[in-house]
PDB file of C-alpha atoms and ligand atoms in Angstrom:
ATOM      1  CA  UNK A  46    -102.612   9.070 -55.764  1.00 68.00           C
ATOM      2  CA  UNK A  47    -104.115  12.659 -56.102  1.00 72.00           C
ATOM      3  CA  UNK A  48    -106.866  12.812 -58.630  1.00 80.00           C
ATOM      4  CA  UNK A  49    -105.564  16.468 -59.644  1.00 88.00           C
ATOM      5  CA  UNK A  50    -103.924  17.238 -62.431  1.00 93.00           C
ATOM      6  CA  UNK A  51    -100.130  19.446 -62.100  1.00 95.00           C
ATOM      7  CA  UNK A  52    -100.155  22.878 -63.219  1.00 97.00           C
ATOM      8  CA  UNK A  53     -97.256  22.930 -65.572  1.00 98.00           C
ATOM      9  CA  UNK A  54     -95.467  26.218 -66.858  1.00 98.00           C
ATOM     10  CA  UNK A  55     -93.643  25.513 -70.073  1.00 97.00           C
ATOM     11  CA  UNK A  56     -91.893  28.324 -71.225  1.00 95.00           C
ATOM     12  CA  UNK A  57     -88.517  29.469 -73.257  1.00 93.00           C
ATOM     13  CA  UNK A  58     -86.690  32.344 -75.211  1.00 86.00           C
ATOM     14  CA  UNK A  59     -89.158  32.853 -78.807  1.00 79.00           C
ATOM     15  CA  UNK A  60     -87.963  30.256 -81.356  1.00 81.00           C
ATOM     16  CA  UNK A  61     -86.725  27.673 -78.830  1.00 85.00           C
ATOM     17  CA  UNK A  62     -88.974  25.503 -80.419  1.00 88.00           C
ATOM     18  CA  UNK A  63     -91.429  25.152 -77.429  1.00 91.00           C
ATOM     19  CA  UNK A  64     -94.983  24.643 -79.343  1.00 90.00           C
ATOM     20  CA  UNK A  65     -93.150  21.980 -81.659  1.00 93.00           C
ATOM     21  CA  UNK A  66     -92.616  20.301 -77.818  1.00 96.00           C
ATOM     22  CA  UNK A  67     -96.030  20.945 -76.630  1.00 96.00           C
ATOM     23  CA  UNK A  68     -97.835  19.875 -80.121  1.00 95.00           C
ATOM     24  CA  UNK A  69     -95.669  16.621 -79.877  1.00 97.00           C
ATOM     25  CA  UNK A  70     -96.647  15.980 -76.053  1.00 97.00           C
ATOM     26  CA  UNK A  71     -99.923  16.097 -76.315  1.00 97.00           C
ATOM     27  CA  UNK A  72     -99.787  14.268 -79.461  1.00 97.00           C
ATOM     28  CA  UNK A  73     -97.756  11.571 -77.533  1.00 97.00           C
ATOM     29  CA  UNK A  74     -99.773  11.116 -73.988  1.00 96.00           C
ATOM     30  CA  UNK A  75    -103.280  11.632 -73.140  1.00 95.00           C
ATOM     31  CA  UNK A  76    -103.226  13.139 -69.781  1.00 96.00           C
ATOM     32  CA  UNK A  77    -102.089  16.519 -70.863  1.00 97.00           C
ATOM     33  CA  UNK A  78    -104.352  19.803 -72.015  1.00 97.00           C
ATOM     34  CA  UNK A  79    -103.085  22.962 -73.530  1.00 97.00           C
ATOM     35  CA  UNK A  80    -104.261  26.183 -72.002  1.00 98.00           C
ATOM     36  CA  UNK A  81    -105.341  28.817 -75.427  1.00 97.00           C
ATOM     37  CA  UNK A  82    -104.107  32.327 -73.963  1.00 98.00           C
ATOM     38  CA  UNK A  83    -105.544  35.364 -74.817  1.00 98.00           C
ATOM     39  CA  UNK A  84    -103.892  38.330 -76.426  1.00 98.00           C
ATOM     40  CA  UNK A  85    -103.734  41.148 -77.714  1.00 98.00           C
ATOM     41  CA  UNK A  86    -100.827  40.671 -80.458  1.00 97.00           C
ATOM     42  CA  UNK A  87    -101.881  40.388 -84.424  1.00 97.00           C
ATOM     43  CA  UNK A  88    -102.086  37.200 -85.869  1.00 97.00           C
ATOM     44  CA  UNK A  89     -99.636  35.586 -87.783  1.00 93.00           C
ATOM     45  CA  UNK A  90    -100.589  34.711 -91.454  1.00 93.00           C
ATOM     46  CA  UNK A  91    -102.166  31.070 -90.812  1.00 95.00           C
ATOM     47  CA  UNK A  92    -103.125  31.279 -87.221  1.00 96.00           C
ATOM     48  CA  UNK A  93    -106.535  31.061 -86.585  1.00 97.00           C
ATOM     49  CA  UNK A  94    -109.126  32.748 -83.682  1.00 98.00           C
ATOM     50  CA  UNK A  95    -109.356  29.861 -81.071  1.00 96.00           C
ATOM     51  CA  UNK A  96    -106.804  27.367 -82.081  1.00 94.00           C
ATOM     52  CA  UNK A  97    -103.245  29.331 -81.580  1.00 93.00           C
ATOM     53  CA  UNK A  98    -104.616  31.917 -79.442  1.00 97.00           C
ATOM     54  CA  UNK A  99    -108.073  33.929 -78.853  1.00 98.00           C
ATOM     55  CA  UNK A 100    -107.037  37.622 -80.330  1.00 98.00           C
ATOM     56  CA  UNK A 101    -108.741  40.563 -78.745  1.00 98.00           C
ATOM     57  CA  UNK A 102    -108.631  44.115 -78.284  1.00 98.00           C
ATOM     58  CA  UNK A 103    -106.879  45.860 -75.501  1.00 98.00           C
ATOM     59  CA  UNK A 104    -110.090  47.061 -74.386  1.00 98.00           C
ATOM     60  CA  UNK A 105    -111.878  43.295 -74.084  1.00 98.00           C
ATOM     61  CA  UNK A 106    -108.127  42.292 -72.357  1.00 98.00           C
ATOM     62  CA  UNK A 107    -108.743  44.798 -69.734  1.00 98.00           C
ATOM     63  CA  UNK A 108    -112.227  44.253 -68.900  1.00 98.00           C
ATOM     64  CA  UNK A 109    -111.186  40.730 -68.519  1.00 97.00           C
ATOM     65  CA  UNK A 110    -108.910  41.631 -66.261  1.00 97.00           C
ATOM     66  CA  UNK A 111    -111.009  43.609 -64.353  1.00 98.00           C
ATOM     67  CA  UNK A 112    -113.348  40.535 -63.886  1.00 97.00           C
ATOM     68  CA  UNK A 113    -110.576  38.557 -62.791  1.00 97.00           C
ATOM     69  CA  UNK A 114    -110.931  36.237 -65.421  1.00 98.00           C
ATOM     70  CA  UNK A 115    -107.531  35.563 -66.117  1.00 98.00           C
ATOM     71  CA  UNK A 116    -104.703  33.458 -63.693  1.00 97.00           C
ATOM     72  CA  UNK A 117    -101.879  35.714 -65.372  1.00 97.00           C
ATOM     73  CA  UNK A 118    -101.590  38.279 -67.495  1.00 97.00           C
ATOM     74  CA  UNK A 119     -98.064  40.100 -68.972  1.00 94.00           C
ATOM     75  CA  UNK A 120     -96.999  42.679 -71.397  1.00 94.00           C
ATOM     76  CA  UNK A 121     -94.887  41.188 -74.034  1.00 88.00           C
ATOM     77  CA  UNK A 122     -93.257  43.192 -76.826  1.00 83.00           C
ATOM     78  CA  UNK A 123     -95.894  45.887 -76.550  1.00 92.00           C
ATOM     79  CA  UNK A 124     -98.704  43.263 -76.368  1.00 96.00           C
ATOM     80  CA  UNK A 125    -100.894  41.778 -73.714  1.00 97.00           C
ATOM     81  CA  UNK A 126    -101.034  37.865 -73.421  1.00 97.00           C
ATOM     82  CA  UNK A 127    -103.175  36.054 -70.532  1.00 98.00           C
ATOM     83  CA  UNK A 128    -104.293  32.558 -69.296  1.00 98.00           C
ATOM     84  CA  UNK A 129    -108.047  32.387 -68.628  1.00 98.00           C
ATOM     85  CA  UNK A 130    -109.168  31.125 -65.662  1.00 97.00           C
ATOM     86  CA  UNK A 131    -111.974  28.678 -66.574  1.00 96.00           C
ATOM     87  CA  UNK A 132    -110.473  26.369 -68.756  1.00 97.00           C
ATOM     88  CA  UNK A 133    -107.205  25.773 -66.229  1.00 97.00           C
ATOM     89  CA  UNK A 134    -109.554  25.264 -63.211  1.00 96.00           C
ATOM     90  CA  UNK A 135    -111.698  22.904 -65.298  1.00 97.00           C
ATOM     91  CA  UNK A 136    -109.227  20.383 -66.956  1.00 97.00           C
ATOM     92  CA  UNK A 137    -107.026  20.391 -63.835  1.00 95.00           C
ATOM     93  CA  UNK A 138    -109.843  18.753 -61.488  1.00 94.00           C
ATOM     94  CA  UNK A 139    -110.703  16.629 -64.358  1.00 96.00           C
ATOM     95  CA  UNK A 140    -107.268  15.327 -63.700  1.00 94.00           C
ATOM     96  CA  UNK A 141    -105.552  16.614 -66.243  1.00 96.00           C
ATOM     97  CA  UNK A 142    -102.273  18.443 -66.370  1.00 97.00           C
ATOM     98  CA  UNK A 143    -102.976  21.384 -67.386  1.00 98.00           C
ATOM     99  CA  UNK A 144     -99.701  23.113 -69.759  1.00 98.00           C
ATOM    100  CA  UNK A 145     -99.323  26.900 -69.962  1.00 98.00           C
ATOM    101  CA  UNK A 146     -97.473  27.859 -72.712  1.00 95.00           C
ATOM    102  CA  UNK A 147     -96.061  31.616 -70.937  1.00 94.00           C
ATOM    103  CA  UNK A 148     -93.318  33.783 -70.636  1.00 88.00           C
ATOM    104  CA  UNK A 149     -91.200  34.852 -67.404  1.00 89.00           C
ATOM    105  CA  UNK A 150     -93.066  37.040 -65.635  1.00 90.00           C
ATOM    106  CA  UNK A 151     -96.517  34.808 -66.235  1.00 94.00           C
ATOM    107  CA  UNK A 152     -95.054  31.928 -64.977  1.00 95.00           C
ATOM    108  CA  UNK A 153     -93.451  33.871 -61.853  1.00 94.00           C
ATOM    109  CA  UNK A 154     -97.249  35.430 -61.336  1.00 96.00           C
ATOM    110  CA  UNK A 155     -98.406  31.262 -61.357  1.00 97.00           C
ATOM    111  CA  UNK A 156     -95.391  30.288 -59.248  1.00 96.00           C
ATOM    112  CA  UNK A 157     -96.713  32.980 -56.284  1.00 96.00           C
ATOM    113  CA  UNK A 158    -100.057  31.918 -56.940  1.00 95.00           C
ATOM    114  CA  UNK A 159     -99.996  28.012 -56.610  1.00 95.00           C
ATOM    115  CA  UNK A 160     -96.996  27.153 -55.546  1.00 93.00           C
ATOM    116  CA  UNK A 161     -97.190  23.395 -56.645  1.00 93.00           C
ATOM    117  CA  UNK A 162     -97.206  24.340 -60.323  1.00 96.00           C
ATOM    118  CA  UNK A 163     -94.065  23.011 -61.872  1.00 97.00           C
ATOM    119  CA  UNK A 164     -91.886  25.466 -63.918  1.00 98.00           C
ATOM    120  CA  UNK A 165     -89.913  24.225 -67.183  1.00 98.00           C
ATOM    121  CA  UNK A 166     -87.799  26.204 -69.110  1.00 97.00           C
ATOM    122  CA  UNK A 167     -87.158  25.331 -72.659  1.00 95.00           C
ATOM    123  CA  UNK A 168     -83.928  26.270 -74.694  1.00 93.00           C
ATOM    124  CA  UNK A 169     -82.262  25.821 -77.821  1.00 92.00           C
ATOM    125  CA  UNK A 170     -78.834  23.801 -77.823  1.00 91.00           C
ATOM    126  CA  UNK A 171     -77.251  27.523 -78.299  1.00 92.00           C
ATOM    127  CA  UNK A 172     -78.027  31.380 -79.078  1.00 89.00           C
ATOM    128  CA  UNK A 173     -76.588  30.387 -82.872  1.00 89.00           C
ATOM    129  CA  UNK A 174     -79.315  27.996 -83.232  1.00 90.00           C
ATOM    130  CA  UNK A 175     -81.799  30.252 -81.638  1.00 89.00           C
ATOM    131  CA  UNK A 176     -81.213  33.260 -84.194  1.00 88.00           C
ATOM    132  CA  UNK A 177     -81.157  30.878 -86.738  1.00 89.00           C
ATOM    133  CA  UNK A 178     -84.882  29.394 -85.668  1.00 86.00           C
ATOM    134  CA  UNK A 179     -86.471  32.682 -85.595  1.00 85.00           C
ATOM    135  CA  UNK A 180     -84.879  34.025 -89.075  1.00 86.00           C
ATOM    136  CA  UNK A 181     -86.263  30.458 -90.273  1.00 83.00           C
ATOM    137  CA  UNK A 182     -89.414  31.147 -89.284  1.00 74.00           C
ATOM    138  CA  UNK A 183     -89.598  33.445 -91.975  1.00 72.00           C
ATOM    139  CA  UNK A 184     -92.939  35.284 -90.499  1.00 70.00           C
ATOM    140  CA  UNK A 185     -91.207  37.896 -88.524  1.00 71.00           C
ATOM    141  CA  UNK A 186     -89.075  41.420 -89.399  1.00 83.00           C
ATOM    142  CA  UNK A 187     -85.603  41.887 -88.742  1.00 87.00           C
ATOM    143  CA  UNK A 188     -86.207  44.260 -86.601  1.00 88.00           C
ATOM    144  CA  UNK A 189     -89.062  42.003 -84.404  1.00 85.00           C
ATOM    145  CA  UNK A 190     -86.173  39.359 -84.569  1.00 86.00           C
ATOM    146  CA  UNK A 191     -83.666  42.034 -82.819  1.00 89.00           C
ATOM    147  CA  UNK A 192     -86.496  43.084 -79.929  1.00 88.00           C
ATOM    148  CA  UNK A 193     -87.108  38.953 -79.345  1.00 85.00           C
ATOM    149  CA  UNK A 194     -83.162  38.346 -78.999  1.00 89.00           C
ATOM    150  CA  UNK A 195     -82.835  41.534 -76.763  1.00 91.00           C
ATOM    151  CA  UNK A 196     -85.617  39.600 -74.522  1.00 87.00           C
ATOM    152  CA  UNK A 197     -84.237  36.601 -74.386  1.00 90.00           C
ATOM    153  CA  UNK A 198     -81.356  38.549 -72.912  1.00 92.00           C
ATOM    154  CA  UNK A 199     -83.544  39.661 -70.318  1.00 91.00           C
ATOM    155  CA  UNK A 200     -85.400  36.343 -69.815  1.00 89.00           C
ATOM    156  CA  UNK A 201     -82.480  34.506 -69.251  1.00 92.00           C
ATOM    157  CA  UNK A 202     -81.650  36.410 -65.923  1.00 93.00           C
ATOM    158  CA  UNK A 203     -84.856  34.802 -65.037  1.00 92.00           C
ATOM    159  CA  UNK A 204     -84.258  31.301 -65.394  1.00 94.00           C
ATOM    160  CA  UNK A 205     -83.339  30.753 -61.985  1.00 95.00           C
ATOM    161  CA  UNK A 206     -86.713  30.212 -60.768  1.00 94.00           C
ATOM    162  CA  UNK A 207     -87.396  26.997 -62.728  1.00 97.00           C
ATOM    163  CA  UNK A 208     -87.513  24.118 -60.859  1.00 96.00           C
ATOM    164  CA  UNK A 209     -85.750  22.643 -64.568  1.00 97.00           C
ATOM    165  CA  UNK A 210     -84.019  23.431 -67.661  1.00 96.00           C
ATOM    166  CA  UNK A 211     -85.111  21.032 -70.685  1.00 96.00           C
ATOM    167  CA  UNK A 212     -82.450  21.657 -74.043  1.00 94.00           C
ATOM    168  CA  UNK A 213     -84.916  21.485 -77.157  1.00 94.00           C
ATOM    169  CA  UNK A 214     -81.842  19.876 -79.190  1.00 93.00           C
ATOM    170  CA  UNK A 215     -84.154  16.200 -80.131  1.00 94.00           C
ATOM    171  CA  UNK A 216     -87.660  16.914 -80.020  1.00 95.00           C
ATOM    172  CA  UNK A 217     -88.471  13.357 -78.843  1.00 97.00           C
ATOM    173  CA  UNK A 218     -85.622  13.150 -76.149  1.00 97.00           C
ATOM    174  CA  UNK A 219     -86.963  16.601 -75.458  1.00 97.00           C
ATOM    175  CA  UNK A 220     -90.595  15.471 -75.390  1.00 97.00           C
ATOM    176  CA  UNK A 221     -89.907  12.593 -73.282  1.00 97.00           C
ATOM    177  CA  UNK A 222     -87.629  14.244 -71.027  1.00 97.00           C
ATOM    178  CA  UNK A 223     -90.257  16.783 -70.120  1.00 98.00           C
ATOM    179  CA  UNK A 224     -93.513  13.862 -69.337  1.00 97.00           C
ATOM    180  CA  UNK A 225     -90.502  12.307 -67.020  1.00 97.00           C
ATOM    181  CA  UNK A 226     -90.160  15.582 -65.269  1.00 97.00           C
ATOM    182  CA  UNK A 227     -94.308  15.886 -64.892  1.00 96.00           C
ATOM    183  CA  UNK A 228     -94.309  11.737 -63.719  1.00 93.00           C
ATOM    184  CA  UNK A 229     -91.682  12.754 -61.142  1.00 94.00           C
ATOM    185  CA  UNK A 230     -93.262  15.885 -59.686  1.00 94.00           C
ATOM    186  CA  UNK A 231     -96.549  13.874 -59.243  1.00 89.00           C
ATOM    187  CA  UNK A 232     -94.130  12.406 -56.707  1.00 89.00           C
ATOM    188  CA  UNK A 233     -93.714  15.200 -54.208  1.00 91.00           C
ATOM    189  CA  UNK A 234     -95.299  15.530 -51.245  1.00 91.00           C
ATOM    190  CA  UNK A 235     -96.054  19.214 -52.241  1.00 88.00           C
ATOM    191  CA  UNK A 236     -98.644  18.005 -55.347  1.00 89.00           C
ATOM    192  CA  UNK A 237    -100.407  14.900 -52.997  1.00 87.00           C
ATOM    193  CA  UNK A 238    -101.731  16.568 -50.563  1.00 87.00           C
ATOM    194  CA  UNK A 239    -104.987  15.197 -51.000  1.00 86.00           C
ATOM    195  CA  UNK A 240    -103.910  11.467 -50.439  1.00 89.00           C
ATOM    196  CA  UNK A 241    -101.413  12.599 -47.645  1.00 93.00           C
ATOM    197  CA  UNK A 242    -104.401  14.522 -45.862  1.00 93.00           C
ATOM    198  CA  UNK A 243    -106.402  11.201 -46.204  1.00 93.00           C
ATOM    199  CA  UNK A 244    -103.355   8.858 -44.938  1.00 95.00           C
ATOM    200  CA  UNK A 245    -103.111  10.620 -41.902  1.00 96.00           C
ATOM    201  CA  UNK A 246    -107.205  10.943 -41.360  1.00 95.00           C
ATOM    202  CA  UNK A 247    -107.382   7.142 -41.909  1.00 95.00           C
ATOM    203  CA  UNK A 248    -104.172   6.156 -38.828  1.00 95.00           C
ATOM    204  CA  UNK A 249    -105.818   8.830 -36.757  1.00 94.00           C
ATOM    205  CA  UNK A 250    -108.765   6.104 -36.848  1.00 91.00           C
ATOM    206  CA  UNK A 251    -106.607   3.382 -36.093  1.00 89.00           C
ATOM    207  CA  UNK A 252    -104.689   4.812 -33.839  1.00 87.00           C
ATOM    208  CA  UNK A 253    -107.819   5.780 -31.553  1.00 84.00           C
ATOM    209  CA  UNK A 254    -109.090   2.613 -31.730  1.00 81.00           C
ATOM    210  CA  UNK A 255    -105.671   1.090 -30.642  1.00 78.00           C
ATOM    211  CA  UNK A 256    -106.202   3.435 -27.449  1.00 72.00           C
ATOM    212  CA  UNK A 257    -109.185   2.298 -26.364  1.00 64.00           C
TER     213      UNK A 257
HETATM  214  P1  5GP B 215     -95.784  34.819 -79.454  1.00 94.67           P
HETATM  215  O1  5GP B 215     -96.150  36.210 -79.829  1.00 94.67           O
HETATM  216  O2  5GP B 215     -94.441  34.411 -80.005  1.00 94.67           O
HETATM  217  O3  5GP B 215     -96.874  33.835 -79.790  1.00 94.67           O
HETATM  218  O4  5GP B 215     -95.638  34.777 -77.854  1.00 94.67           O
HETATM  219  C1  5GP B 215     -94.791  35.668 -77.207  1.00 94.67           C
HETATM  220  C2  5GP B 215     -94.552  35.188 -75.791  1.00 94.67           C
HETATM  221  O5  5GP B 215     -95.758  35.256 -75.018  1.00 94.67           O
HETATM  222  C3  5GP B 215     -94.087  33.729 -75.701  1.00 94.67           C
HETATM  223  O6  5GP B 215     -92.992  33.668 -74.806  1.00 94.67           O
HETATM  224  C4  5GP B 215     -95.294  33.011 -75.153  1.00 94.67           C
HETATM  225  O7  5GP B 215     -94.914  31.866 -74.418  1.00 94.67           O
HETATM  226  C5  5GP B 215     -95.880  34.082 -74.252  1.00 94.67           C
HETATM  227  N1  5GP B 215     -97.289  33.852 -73.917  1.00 94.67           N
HETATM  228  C6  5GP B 215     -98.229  33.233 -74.658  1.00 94.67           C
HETATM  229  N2  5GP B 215     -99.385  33.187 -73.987  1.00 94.67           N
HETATM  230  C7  5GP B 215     -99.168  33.770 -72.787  1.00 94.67           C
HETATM  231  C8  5GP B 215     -99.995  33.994 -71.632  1.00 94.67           C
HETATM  232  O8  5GP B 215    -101.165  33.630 -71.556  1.00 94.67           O
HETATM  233  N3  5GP B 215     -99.418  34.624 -70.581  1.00 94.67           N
HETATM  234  C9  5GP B 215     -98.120  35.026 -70.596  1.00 94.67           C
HETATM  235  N4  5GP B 215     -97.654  35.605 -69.493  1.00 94.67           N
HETATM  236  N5  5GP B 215     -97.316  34.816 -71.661  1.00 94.67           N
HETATM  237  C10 5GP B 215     -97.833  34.201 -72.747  1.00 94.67           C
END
């Protein structure tokens, strides 16, 4: 079938656990690749330049943008985050899927842009367990835990245009569900359009022959 890999848009409230599902994925099955976003938030003691994210000024983000070097960009809390563009287009003819660990209005931008992406949303069992994830976490101030459950809020009016909801209760069933959702899209007529363009060029052959 096609040789391309699926865009996939993974994304959740903060704390719904959904690097623990990504790590584990790609851990799990070789035909997936992370997408490292850029942005312009602090890092958090232990993440490094390259690995969790590539941190930058808000001057470098902008330029970037200017050169159109970045898929999608948002503001998030006060800070910019962006997917560049090199990496995605690379691994994705390679035949990889491609994941893009974003929030709403990101994966809306990638929705408009290539419509065949597929759009996940991860969530905890309940807002309970949520709150309790992000005060266990232990990295972030009360205050930063208030502004990301106030977000959520928002976000959640927003979940409407996923094409599916995965509950991050499990992390294997949650794993697994999510690479049967990916197997399944590869499925649609929307993501082959390579091999249905070639069916229909190869019976256009036969059926010319079959008229004369
Ligand atoms: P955090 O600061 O917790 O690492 O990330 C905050 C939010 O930004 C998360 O919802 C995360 O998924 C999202 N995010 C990370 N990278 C990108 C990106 O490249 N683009 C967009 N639109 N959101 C991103």
């Amino acid at each position: 079938m096609e040789k391309k890999g699926i865009l996939i848009v993974l994304s959740g409230f903060s704390g719904a656990g959904k690097g623990t599902v990504v790590k584990r994925l790609l851990q799990k099955y070789d035909e997936y690749a992370l997408s490292i976003s850029m942005t312009t938030r602090a890092p958090r003691p232990g993440e490094k330049d390259g690995v969790e994210y590539f941190f930058t000024t808000r001057e470098k983000f902008e330029e970037i943008i200017v050169r159109n070097g970045l898929i999608e960009y948002a503001l998030y809390c006060g800070n910019y985050y962006g997917t560049p563009r090199e990496y995605v287009e690379e691994k994705l003819s390679a035949g990889k899927n491609v994941i893009l660990e974003i929030e709403i209005q990101g994966a809306l931008k990638i929705k408009e842009k290539f419509p065949e992406s597929l759009l996940i949303f991860v969530t905890p069992p309940s807002v309970m367990e949520l709150k309790r994830r992000l005060e266990g976490r232990g990295t972030e101030e009360p205050e930063v835990i208030a502004r990301r459950l106030a977000r959520a809020a928002e976000e959640s009016e927003g979940i409407n245009a996923y094409d599916y909801i995965v509950v991050n209760d499990d992390l294997e069933v949650c794993v697994d569900e999510v690479h049967r959702l990916v197997d399944e899209a590869r499925r649609a007529p929307v993501r082959s359009q390579e091999f249905i363009g070639k069916i229909r060029e190869e019976l256009k052959g036969f059926a010319k022959g079959a008229d004369s």
